[in-house]
Coordinates of N, CA and C in Angstrom, one line a residue:
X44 N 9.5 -24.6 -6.3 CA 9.7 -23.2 -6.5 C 10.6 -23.0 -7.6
X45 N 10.2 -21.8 -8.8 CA 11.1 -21.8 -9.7 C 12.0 -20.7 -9.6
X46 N 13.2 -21.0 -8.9 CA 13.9 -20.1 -8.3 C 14.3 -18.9 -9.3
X47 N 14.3 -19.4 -10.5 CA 15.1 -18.0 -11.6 C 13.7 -17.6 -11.0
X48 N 12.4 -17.7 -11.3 CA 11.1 -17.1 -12.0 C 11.2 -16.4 -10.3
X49 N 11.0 -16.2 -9.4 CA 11.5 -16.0 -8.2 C 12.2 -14.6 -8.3
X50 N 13.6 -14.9 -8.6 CA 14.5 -13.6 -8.5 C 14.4 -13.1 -9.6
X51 N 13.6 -13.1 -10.8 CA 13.5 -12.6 -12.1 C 11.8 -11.5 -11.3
X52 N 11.4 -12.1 -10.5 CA 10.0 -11.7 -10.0 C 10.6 -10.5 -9.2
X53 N 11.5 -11.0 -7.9 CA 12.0 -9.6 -7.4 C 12.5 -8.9 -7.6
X54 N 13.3 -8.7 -9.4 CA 14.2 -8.0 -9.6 C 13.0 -6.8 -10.1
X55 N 11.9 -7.5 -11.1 CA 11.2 -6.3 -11.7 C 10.4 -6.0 -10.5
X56 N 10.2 -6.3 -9.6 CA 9.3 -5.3 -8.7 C 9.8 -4.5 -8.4
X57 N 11.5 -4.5 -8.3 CA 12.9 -3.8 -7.4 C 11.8 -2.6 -8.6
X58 N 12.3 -2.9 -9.7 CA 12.9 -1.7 -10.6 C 11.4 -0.8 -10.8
X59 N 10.3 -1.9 -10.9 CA 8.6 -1.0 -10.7 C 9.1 0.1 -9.6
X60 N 9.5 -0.5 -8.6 CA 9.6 0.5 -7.4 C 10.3 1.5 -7.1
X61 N 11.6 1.4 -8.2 CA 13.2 2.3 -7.8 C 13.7 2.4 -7.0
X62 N 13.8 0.4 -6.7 CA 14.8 -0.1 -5.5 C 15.4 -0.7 -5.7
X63 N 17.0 -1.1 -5.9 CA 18.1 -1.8 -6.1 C 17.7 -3.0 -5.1
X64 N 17.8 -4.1 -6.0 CA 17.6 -5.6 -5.5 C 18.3 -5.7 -3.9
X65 N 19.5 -5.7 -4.4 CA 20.6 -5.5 -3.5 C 20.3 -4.5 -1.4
X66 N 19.6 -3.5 -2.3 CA 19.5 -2.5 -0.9 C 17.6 -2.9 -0.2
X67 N 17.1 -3.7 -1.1 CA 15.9 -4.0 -0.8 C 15.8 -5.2 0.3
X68 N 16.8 -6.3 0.1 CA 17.1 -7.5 0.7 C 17.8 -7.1 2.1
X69 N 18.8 -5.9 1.9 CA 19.5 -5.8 2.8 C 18.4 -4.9 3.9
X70 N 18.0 -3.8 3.2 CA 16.7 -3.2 4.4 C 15.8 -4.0 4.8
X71 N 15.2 -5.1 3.8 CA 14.3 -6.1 4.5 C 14.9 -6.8 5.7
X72 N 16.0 -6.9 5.8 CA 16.7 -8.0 7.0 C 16.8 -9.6 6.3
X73 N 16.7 -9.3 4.9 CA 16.9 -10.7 4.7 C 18.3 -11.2 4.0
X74 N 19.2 -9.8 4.1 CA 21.0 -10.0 3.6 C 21.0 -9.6 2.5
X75 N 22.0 -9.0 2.5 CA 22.9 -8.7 1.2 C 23.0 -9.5 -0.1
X76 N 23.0 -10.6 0.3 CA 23.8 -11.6 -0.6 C 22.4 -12.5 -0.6
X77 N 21.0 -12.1 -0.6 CA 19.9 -13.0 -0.5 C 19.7 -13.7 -2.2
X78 N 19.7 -12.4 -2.8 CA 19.4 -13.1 -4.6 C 20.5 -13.9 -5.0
X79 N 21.7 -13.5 -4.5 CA 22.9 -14.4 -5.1 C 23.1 -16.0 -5.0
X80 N 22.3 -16.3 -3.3 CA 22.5 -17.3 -2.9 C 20.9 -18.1 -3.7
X81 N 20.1 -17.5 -4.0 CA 18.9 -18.0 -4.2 C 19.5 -18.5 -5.8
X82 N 20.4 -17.5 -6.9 CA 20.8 -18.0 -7.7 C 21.8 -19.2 -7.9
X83 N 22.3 -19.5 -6.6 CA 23.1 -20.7 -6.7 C 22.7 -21.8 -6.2
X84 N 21.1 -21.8 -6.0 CA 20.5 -23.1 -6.2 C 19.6 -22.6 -4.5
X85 N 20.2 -21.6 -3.6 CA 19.7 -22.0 -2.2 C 18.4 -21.9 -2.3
X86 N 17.5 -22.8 -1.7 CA 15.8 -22.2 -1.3 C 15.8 -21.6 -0.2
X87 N 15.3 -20.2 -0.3 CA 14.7 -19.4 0.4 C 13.9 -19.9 1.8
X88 N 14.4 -19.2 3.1 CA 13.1 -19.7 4.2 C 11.4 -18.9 4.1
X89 N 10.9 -19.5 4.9 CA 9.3 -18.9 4.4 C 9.3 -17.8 4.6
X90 N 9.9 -17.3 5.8 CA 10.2 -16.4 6.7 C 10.9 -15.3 5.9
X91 N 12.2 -15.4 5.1 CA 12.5 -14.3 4.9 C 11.7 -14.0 3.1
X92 N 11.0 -14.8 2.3 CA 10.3 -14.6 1.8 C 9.4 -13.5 2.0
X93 N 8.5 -14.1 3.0 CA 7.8 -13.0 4.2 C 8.1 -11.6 4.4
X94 N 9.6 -11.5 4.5 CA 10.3 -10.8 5.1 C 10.3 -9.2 4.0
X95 N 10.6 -10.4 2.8 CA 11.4 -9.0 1.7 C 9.9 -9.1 1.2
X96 N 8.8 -9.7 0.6 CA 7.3 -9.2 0.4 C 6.6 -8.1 1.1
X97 N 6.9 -8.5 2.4 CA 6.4 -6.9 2.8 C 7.0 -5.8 2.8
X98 N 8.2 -5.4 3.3 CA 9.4 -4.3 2.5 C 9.0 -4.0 1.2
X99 N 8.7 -4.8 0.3 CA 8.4 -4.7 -1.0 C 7.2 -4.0 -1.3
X100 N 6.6 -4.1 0.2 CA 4.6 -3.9 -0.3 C 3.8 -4.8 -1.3
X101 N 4.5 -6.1 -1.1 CA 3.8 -7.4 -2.2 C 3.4 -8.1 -1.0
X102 N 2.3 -9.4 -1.8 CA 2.0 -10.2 -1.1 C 3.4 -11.7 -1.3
X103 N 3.0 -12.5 -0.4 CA 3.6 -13.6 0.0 C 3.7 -14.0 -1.4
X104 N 2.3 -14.3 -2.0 CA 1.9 -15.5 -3.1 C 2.5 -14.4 -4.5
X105 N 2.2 -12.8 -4.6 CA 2.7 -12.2 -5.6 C 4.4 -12.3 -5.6
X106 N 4.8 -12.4 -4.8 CA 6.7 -12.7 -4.8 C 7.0 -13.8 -5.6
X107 N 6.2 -14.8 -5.0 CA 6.3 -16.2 -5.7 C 6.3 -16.4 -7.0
X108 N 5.0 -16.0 -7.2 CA 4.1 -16.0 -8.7 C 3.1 -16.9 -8.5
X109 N 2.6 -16.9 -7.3 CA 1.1 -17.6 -7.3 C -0.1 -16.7 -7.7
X110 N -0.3 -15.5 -7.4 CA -1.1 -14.5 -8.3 C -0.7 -13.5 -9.2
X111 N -1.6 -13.0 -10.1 CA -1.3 -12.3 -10.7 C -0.8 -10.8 -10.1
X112 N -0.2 -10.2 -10.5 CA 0.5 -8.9 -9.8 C -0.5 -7.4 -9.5
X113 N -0.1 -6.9 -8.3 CA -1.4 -6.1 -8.1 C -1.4 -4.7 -9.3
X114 N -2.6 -4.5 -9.4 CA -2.4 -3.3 -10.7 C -1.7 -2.4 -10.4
X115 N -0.9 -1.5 -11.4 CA 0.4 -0.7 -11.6 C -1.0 0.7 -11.6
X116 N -0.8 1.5 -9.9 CA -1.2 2.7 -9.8 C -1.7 3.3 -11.6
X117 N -3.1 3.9 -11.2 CA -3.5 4.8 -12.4 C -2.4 5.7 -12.6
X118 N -1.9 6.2 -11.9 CA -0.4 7.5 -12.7 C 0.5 7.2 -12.7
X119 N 0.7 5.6 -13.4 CA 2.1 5.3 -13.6 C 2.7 5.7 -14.8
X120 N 3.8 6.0 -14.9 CA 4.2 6.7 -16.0 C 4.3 5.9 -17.4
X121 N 4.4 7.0 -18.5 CA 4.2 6.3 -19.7 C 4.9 5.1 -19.8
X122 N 5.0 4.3 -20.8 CA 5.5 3.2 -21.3 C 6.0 2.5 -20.0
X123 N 5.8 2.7 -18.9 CA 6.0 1.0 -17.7 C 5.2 -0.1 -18.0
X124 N 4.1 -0.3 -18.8 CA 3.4 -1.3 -19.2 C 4.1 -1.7 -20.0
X125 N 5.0 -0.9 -21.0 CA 5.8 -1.5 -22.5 C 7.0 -1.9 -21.9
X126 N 7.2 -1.3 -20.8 CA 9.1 -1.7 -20.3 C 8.8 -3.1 -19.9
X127 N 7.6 -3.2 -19.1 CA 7.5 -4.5 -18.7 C 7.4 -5.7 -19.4
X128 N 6.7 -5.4 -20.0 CA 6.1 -6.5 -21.6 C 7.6 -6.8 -22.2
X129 N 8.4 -6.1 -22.4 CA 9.7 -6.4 -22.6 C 10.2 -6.8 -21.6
X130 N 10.3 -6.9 -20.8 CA 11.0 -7.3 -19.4 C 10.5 -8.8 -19.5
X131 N 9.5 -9.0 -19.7 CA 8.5 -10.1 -19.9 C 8.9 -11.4 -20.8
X132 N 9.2 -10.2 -21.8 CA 9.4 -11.1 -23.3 C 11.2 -12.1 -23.3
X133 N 11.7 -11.4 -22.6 CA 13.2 -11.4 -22.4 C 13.9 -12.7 -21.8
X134 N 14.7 -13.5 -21.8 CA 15.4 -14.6 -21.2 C 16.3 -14.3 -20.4
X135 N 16.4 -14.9 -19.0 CA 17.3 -14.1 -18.5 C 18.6 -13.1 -18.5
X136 N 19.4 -13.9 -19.8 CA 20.5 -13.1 -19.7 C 20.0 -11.6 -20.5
X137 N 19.0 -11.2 -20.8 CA 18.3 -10.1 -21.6 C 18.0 -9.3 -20.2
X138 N 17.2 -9.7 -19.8 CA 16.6 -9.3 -17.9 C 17.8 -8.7 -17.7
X139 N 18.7 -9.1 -17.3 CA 19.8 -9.3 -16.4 C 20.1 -8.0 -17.0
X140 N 20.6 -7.4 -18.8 CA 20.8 -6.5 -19.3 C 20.0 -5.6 -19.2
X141 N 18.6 -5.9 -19.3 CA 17.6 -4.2 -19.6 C 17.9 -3.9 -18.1
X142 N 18.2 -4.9 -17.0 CA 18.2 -4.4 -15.5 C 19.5 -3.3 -15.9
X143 N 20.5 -3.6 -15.8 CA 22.1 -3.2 -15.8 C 21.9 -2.0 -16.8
X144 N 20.8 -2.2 -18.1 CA 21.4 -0.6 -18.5 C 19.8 0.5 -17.8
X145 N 19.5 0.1 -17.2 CA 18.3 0.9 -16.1 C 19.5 1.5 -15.1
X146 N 19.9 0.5 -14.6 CA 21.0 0.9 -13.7 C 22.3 2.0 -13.8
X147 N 22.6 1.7 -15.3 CA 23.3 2.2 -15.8 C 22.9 4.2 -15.8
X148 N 21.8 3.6 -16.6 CA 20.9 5.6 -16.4 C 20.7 6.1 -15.7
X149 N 20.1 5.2 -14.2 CA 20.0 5.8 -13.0 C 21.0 6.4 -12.4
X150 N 22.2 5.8 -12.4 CA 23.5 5.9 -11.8 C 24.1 7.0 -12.8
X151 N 23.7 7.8 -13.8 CA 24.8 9.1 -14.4 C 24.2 9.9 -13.6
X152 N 22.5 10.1 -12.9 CA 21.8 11.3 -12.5 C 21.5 12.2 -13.3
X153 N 22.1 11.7 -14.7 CA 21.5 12.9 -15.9 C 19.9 12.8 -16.0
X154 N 19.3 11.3 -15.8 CA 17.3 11.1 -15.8 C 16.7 10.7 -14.9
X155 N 17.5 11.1 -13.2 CA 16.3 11.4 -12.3 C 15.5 11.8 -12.2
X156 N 14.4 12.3 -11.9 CA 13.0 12.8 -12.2 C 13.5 13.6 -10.5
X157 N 13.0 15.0 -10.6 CA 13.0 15.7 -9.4 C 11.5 16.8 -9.2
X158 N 11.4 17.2 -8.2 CA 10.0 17.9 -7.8 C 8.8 17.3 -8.5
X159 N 7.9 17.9 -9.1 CA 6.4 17.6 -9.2 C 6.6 16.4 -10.5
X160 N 8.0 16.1 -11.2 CA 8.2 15.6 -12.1 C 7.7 14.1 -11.8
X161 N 8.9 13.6 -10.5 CA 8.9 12.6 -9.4 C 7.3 11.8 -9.4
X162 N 6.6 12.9 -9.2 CA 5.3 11.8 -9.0 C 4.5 12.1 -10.4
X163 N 5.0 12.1 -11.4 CA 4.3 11.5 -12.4 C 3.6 12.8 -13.0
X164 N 3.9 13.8 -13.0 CA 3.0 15.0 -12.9 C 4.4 16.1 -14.0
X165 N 3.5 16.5 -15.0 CA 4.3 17.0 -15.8 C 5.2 18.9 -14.8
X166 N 6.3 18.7 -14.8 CA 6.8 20.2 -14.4 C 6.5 21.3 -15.4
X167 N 6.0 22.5 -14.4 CA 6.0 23.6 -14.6 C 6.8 24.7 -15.2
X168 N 7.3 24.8 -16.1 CA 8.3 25.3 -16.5 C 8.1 27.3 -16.8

């Protein structure tokens, strides 16, 4: 198992999704401190793999990186194919960055998306 390629896997589905790694592990039941320890070399049980895939709405093998990833909804918003492909292109300590300044924007509340915006659907002004 390639443990970066692993938590580099659950980090962009976190963000596909607009779930903090952190709160995804912890609602799955699989701990708080699941990515941290997986980063300090621990292997994961099957079980809690299992665990945070379905929370996630992934498969077992797509967590891993045994398949390719299920297709990104027809009304996904502009450029998530281009964030990704950069997310792609990137070595970890870059990942680690485009995550933290996502986080960063999320966290002012100045570019949450609210009402009909939210689902991808231009507002009525």
């Amino acid at each position: 198992m390639d443990k970066a390629a692993f938590v580099q896997k659950v980090k962009m589905i976190c963000l596909i999704k607009g779930i903090k790694p952190t709160n995804a592990c912890k609602e799955s039941g699989v701990g708080g401190s699941f990515i941290n320890d997986i980063e300090r070399g621990r292997i994961p049980s099957v079980e809690r793999v299992q665990m945070l895939a379905a929370y996630l709405g992934v498969t077992t093998s797509e967590l891993l990186g045994e398949d390719s990833p299920a297709p990104v909804a027809e009304a996904a918003p502009a450029g998530l194919s281009e964030l990704g492909r950069i997310y792609r292109s990137l070595n970890h300590e870059g990942r680690e960055k485009l995550l933290g300044y996502a986080k960063d924007l999320e966290d002012t509340g100045r570019y949450i998306k609210t009402g009909l915006d939210r689902l991808g659907k231009a507002e009525i002004v």
